[in-house]
């Protein structure tokens, strides 16, 4: 806690400890856990809720206090400048946190990153200004060089600062190199070829200066062999090197061309090497109060430099060292009955070292599958919600995420890991990225003649394409899924793939064909489980969604114009039948403790009750509880792609109250749904949101209400809804759109 009156608490975190490479997949998992615990919600920190919900909660906790939050080195969690999403946060937890703080914050959040944070662009002129620190001024650069003991004229200092474009790390490296290797004589800079280098490229001048540093250390023979060996070891890590890992590397026998100098030296000589590197500002040495070594760290660009050196010059030593680290971490990490996320971190790290050592198969089966996920239990995902950490491990199996997977794995293992990556990308709302590994997994299963997994793969692909707005592609891939399920002759797969196809057809507006296919699927369900003849779980939710479509449409017509249609008995009868189905679905899901399916059953029941209340002009009290449970349950289940659906339903329910507080809550729900849909590239939900905005708030204005439209205008929302519906072939909403346009335009 702060001793000053200026703030209540200070929390700082550096993401640089997770490396700088674009192909790695760091996450906010550990940060969110530690920060939530620090700011007072350990229960949320330890829960399996997704990163998005944890980020939102953390924003609330921090925003309520005069807190200082420092987030250093954010770029490992951002898309690189070469990506179409340049600067956007990959991690939904951080995105939710930063947007929440930009909206409401009683303190201060400071972020350092080399990339502009695209998620905060809308707050640039208000609560999230960007300050460029791209270079040191000439005056500051000269002062830095002089503080490092460099000797020369002002003109020579200023020329050097300009030559490296004021790059702070490069100036620091040059200054220390001149001090140790050339008694601080700035004229020795003529030994460096800086003219062609761009210091803003990865490494840039810093890498070039390190070449000179290495040559100097090599030239000092015995006195430089230990420091250089320590620096080379730093290239093996993408985070601080802990004392136990360093001790494992220094165990005899020495690793040829890597650790001989350190293994053969005394502890005093190794400590002198650490002191020399610390004085040269090349190393950060952490010790406990008793003076024992805790860890060593260096700038991530220097870790990257020495990684390239060791791998390029001594590939055998590189692999042997990583193998030793893998074996050490596996042997020293206990298998606790209920491990926390921090307990599993050494195993995630072991996966990375194993893959560097060419041991992908052992890492995949013995560590990731058996110890992290605990087989089919999927422990880290279901119990800890650690999708981001899982992606970090899975990225190690790819030569280029998420397209080229390691050829050291068997075809079956490749297919499994491709599916695993697609699932985790989807769970973290990186939906467009999950298409590639998902399609690759389908094709691998097909080449293996594994019709069951091919059917499941194309069914999952169809579902994802539907979320991403490729309705035609979803219908086509769902048809493929049915064909392969029929070849596999598995009744369950034949049923589920027919429900996927029917759902895609429903969204395309082909209701009659969709209903026929749902009935066919329900016949298969009755054959498999005569005691449960109706579709349930996700299949039941999709069928009920289709059955409710005319009820929903009638409710909207009545909401827009109370005099437009008489109450239709047949419509309310459908609503009652759907409520009966939802009750049965809830009983089945509750008995099996299926969080997602409990929430979907609640949502179905709540929607049915809401539409019925509107059509019968009765109080909507009965539908509030299941709708609230659905919103909370979908969050707990970590299935954020369903959350907008529940938020849209709750917004409609809120709006019925008509008072300012509930109308404000409806507006907040629509804004949150929009944020999720935009982040996840969910255009069908965006079309729904624009329709909801116009119908709920435009209707209030048309009826002479005093509620100000919270967005630009209902006309613009309807125009955008039409654009999205027509672009994506979202035929299901065509009639609803025309009904709204007829009343509101």
Tab-separated table of C-alpha atoms in Angstrom, residues 159-314:
chain	number	residue	atom	x	y	z
A	159	UNK	CA	26.522	12.873	-33.204
A	160	UNK	CA	26.361	9.494	-31.474
A	161	UNK	CA	22.879	10.215	-30.084
A	162	UNK	CA	21.662	11.138	-33.568
A	163	UNK	CA	23.365	8.117	-35.179
A	164	UNK	CA	21.235	5.781	-33.056
A	165	UNK	CA	18.154	8.045	-33.219
A	166	UNK	CA	18.123	8.523	-29.467
A	167	UNK	CA	17.421	4.843	-28.748
A	168	UNK	CA	17.870	4.494	-24.976
A	169	UNK	CA	18.843	0.813	-24.799
A	170	UNK	CA	21.385	1.194	-27.596
A	171	UNK	CA	22.967	4.266	-25.977
A	172	UNK	CA	23.188	2.405	-22.683
A	173	UNK	CA	24.866	-0.589	-24.338
A	174	UNK	CA	27.312	1.591	-26.261
A	175	UNK	CA	28.141	3.593	-23.159
A	176	UNK	CA	28.896	0.514	-21.069
A	177	UNK	CA	30.882	-1.090	-23.905
A	178	UNK	CA	33.018	2.054	-24.265
A	179	UNK	CA	33.505	2.238	-20.507
A	180	UNK	CA	34.641	-1.359	-20.025
A	181	UNK	CA	36.358	-2.072	-23.315
A	182	UNK	CA	37.887	1.324	-24.182
A	183	UNK	CA	38.118	3.339	-20.956
A	184	UNK	CA	35.103	5.407	-22.044
A	185	UNK	CA	36.732	6.826	-25.195
A	186	UNK	CA	33.853	7.886	-27.461
A	187	UNK	CA	36.173	7.888	-30.485
A	188	UNK	CA	36.147	4.089	-30.404
A	189	UNK	CA	32.595	4.236	-31.752
A	190	UNK	CA	34.220	4.156	-35.177
A	191	UNK	CA	34.622	0.419	-34.542
A	192	UNK	CA	30.821	0.104	-34.737
A	193	UNK	CA	29.028	0.159	-38.110
A	194	UNK	CA	25.813	1.927	-37.182
A	195	UNK	CA	24.971	3.679	-40.433
A	196	UNK	CA	22.898	0.952	-42.106
A	197	UNK	CA	21.000	-0.199	-39.032
A	198	UNK	CA	17.500	0.886	-38.090
A	199	UNK	CA	17.200	0.982	-34.326
A	200	UNK	CA	13.440	0.607	-34.480
A	201	UNK	CA	13.580	-2.789	-36.141
A	202	UNK	CA	13.680	-5.820	-33.865
A	203	UNK	CA	17.092	-5.650	-32.206
A	204	UNK	CA	18.438	-2.974	-34.550
A	205	UNK	CA	21.447	-1.107	-33.201
A	206	UNK	CA	21.174	-3.000	-29.910
A	207	UNK	CA	21.991	-6.307	-31.616
A	208	UNK	CA	24.861	-4.693	-33.513
A	209	UNK	CA	26.343	-3.224	-30.342
A	210	UNK	CA	26.019	-6.616	-28.639
A	211	UNK	CA	28.132	-8.116	-31.417
A	212	UNK	CA	30.903	-5.738	-30.410
A	213	UNK	CA	30.337	-6.525	-26.728
A	214	UNK	CA	30.642	-10.260	-27.386
A	215	UNK	CA	33.831	-9.771	-29.398
A	216	UNK	CA	35.300	-7.783	-26.513
A	217	UNK	CA	34.323	-10.421	-23.934
A	218	UNK	CA	35.815	-13.149	-26.127
A	219	UNK	CA	39.032	-11.157	-26.455
A	220	UNK	CA	39.462	-10.927	-22.671
A	221	UNK	CA	40.024	-14.706	-22.502
A	222	UNK	CA	39.530	-16.111	-19.006
A	223	UNK	CA	38.092	-12.956	-17.463
A	224	UNK	CA	35.339	-12.771	-20.084
A	225	UNK	CA	34.439	-16.435	-20.414
A	226	UNK	CA	32.163	-16.586	-17.345
A	227	UNK	CA	30.204	-13.380	-18.080
A	228	UNK	CA	29.709	-14.413	-21.700
A	229	UNK	CA	28.525	-17.886	-20.627
A	230	UNK	CA	25.988	-16.327	-18.250
A	231	UNK	CA	24.619	-14.121	-21.033
A	232	UNK	CA	24.320	-17.102	-23.374
A	233	UNK	CA	22.317	-18.953	-20.731
A	234	UNK	CA	19.885	-16.024	-20.601
A	235	UNK	CA	19.032	-16.756	-24.226
A	236	UNK	CA	17.457	-20.048	-23.141
A	237	UNK	CA	14.679	-18.271	-21.214
A	238	UNK	CA	11.705	-16.100	-22.148
A	239	UNK	CA	11.318	-14.940	-18.543
A	240	UNK	CA	13.611	-14.435	-15.520
A	241	UNK	CA	15.903	-17.433	-15.020
A	242	UNK	CA	15.289	-18.851	-11.555
A	243	UNK	CA	18.115	-20.091	-9.363
A	244	UNK	CA	16.959	-23.716	-9.510
A	245	UNK	CA	16.893	-23.720	-13.323
A	246	UNK	CA	20.358	-22.175	-13.461
A	247	UNK	CA	21.625	-24.770	-10.971
A	248	UNK	CA	20.237	-27.551	-13.175
A	249	UNK	CA	22.122	-26.170	-16.182
A	250	UNK	CA	25.362	-26.037	-14.198
A	251	UNK	CA	25.193	-29.627	-13.010
A	252	UNK	CA	27.977	-31.824	-14.409
A	253	UNK	CA	28.541	-32.975	-17.014
A	254	UNK	CA	28.935	-29.583	-18.644
A	255	UNK	CA	26.975	-28.870	-21.816
A	256	UNK	CA	29.549	-28.687	-24.582
A	257	UNK	CA	30.195	-25.171	-25.944
A	258	UNK	CA	27.792	-23.620	-23.460
A	259	UNK	CA	28.407	-24.195	-19.736
A	260	UNK	CA	32.023	-25.447	-19.456
A	261	UNK	CA	33.382	-22.132	-18.180
A	262	UNK	CA	30.735	-21.874	-15.473
A	263	UNK	CA	30.839	-25.526	-14.385
A	264	UNK	CA	34.623	-25.389	-14.059
A	265	UNK	CA	34.671	-22.049	-12.207
A	266	UNK	CA	34.296	-21.471	-8.470
A	267	UNK	CA	31.297	-19.834	-6.851
A	268	UNK	CA	33.415	-16.729	-6.238
A	269	UNK	CA	34.284	-16.496	-9.925
A	270	UNK	CA	30.613	-16.884	-10.903
A	271	UNK	CA	29.629	-14.152	-8.439
A	272	UNK	CA	32.291	-11.864	-9.909
A	273	UNK	CA	30.818	-12.492	-13.372
A	274	UNK	CA	27.355	-11.570	-12.120
A	275	UNK	CA	28.717	-8.402	-10.511
A	276	UNK	CA	30.506	-7.427	-13.737
A	277	UNK	CA	27.353	-7.907	-15.809
A	278	UNK	CA	25.260	-6.058	-13.239
A	279	UNK	CA	27.699	-3.132	-13.264
A	280	UNK	CA	27.494	-3.127	-17.080
A	281	UNK	CA	23.686	-2.944	-16.780
A	282	UNK	CA	23.368	-6.106	-18.846
A	283	UNK	CA	21.873	-8.184	-16.050
A	284	UNK	CA	19.477	-7.798	-13.142
A	285	UNK	CA	20.461	-9.991	-10.198
A	286	UNK	CA	17.758	-10.727	-7.611
A	287	UNK	CA	18.754	-12.074	-4.198
A	288	UNK	CA	16.796	-12.836	-1.038
A	289	UNK	CA	17.518	-11.052	2.290
A	290	UNK	CA	20.068	-13.734	3.155
A	291	UNK	CA	22.004	-13.011	-0.043
A	292	UNK	CA	21.059	-16.213	-1.880
A	293	UNK	CA	20.408	-15.960	-5.598
A	294	UNK	CA	16.704	-15.858	-6.576
A	295	UNK	CA	16.822	-15.118	-10.302
A	296	UNK	CA	18.653	-13.457	-13.184
A	297	UNK	CA	17.025	-11.329	-15.837
A	298	UNK	CA	17.960	-9.134	-18.754
A	299	UNK	CA	16.224	-7.006	-21.355
A	300	UNK	CA	14.006	-9.166	-23.625
A	301	UNK	CA	15.868	-7.952	-26.721
A	302	UNK	CA	19.131	-9.199	-25.213
A	303	UNK	CA	17.492	-12.544	-24.393
A	304	UNK	CA	16.443	-12.687	-28.038
A	305	UNK	CA	19.947	-11.785	-29.207
A	306	UNK	CA	21.636	-14.570	-27.239
A	307	UNK	CA	18.912	-17.052	-28.193
A	308	UNK	CA	19.765	-16.425	-31.834
A	309	UNK	CA	23.506	-16.718	-31.087
A	310	UNK	CA	23.289	-20.029	-29.223
A	311	UNK	CA	20.816	-21.616	-31.629
A	312	UNK	CA	22.712	-20.444	-34.701
A	313	UNK	CA	26.215	-21.295	-33.518
A	314	UNK	CA	25.611	-24.307	-31.247
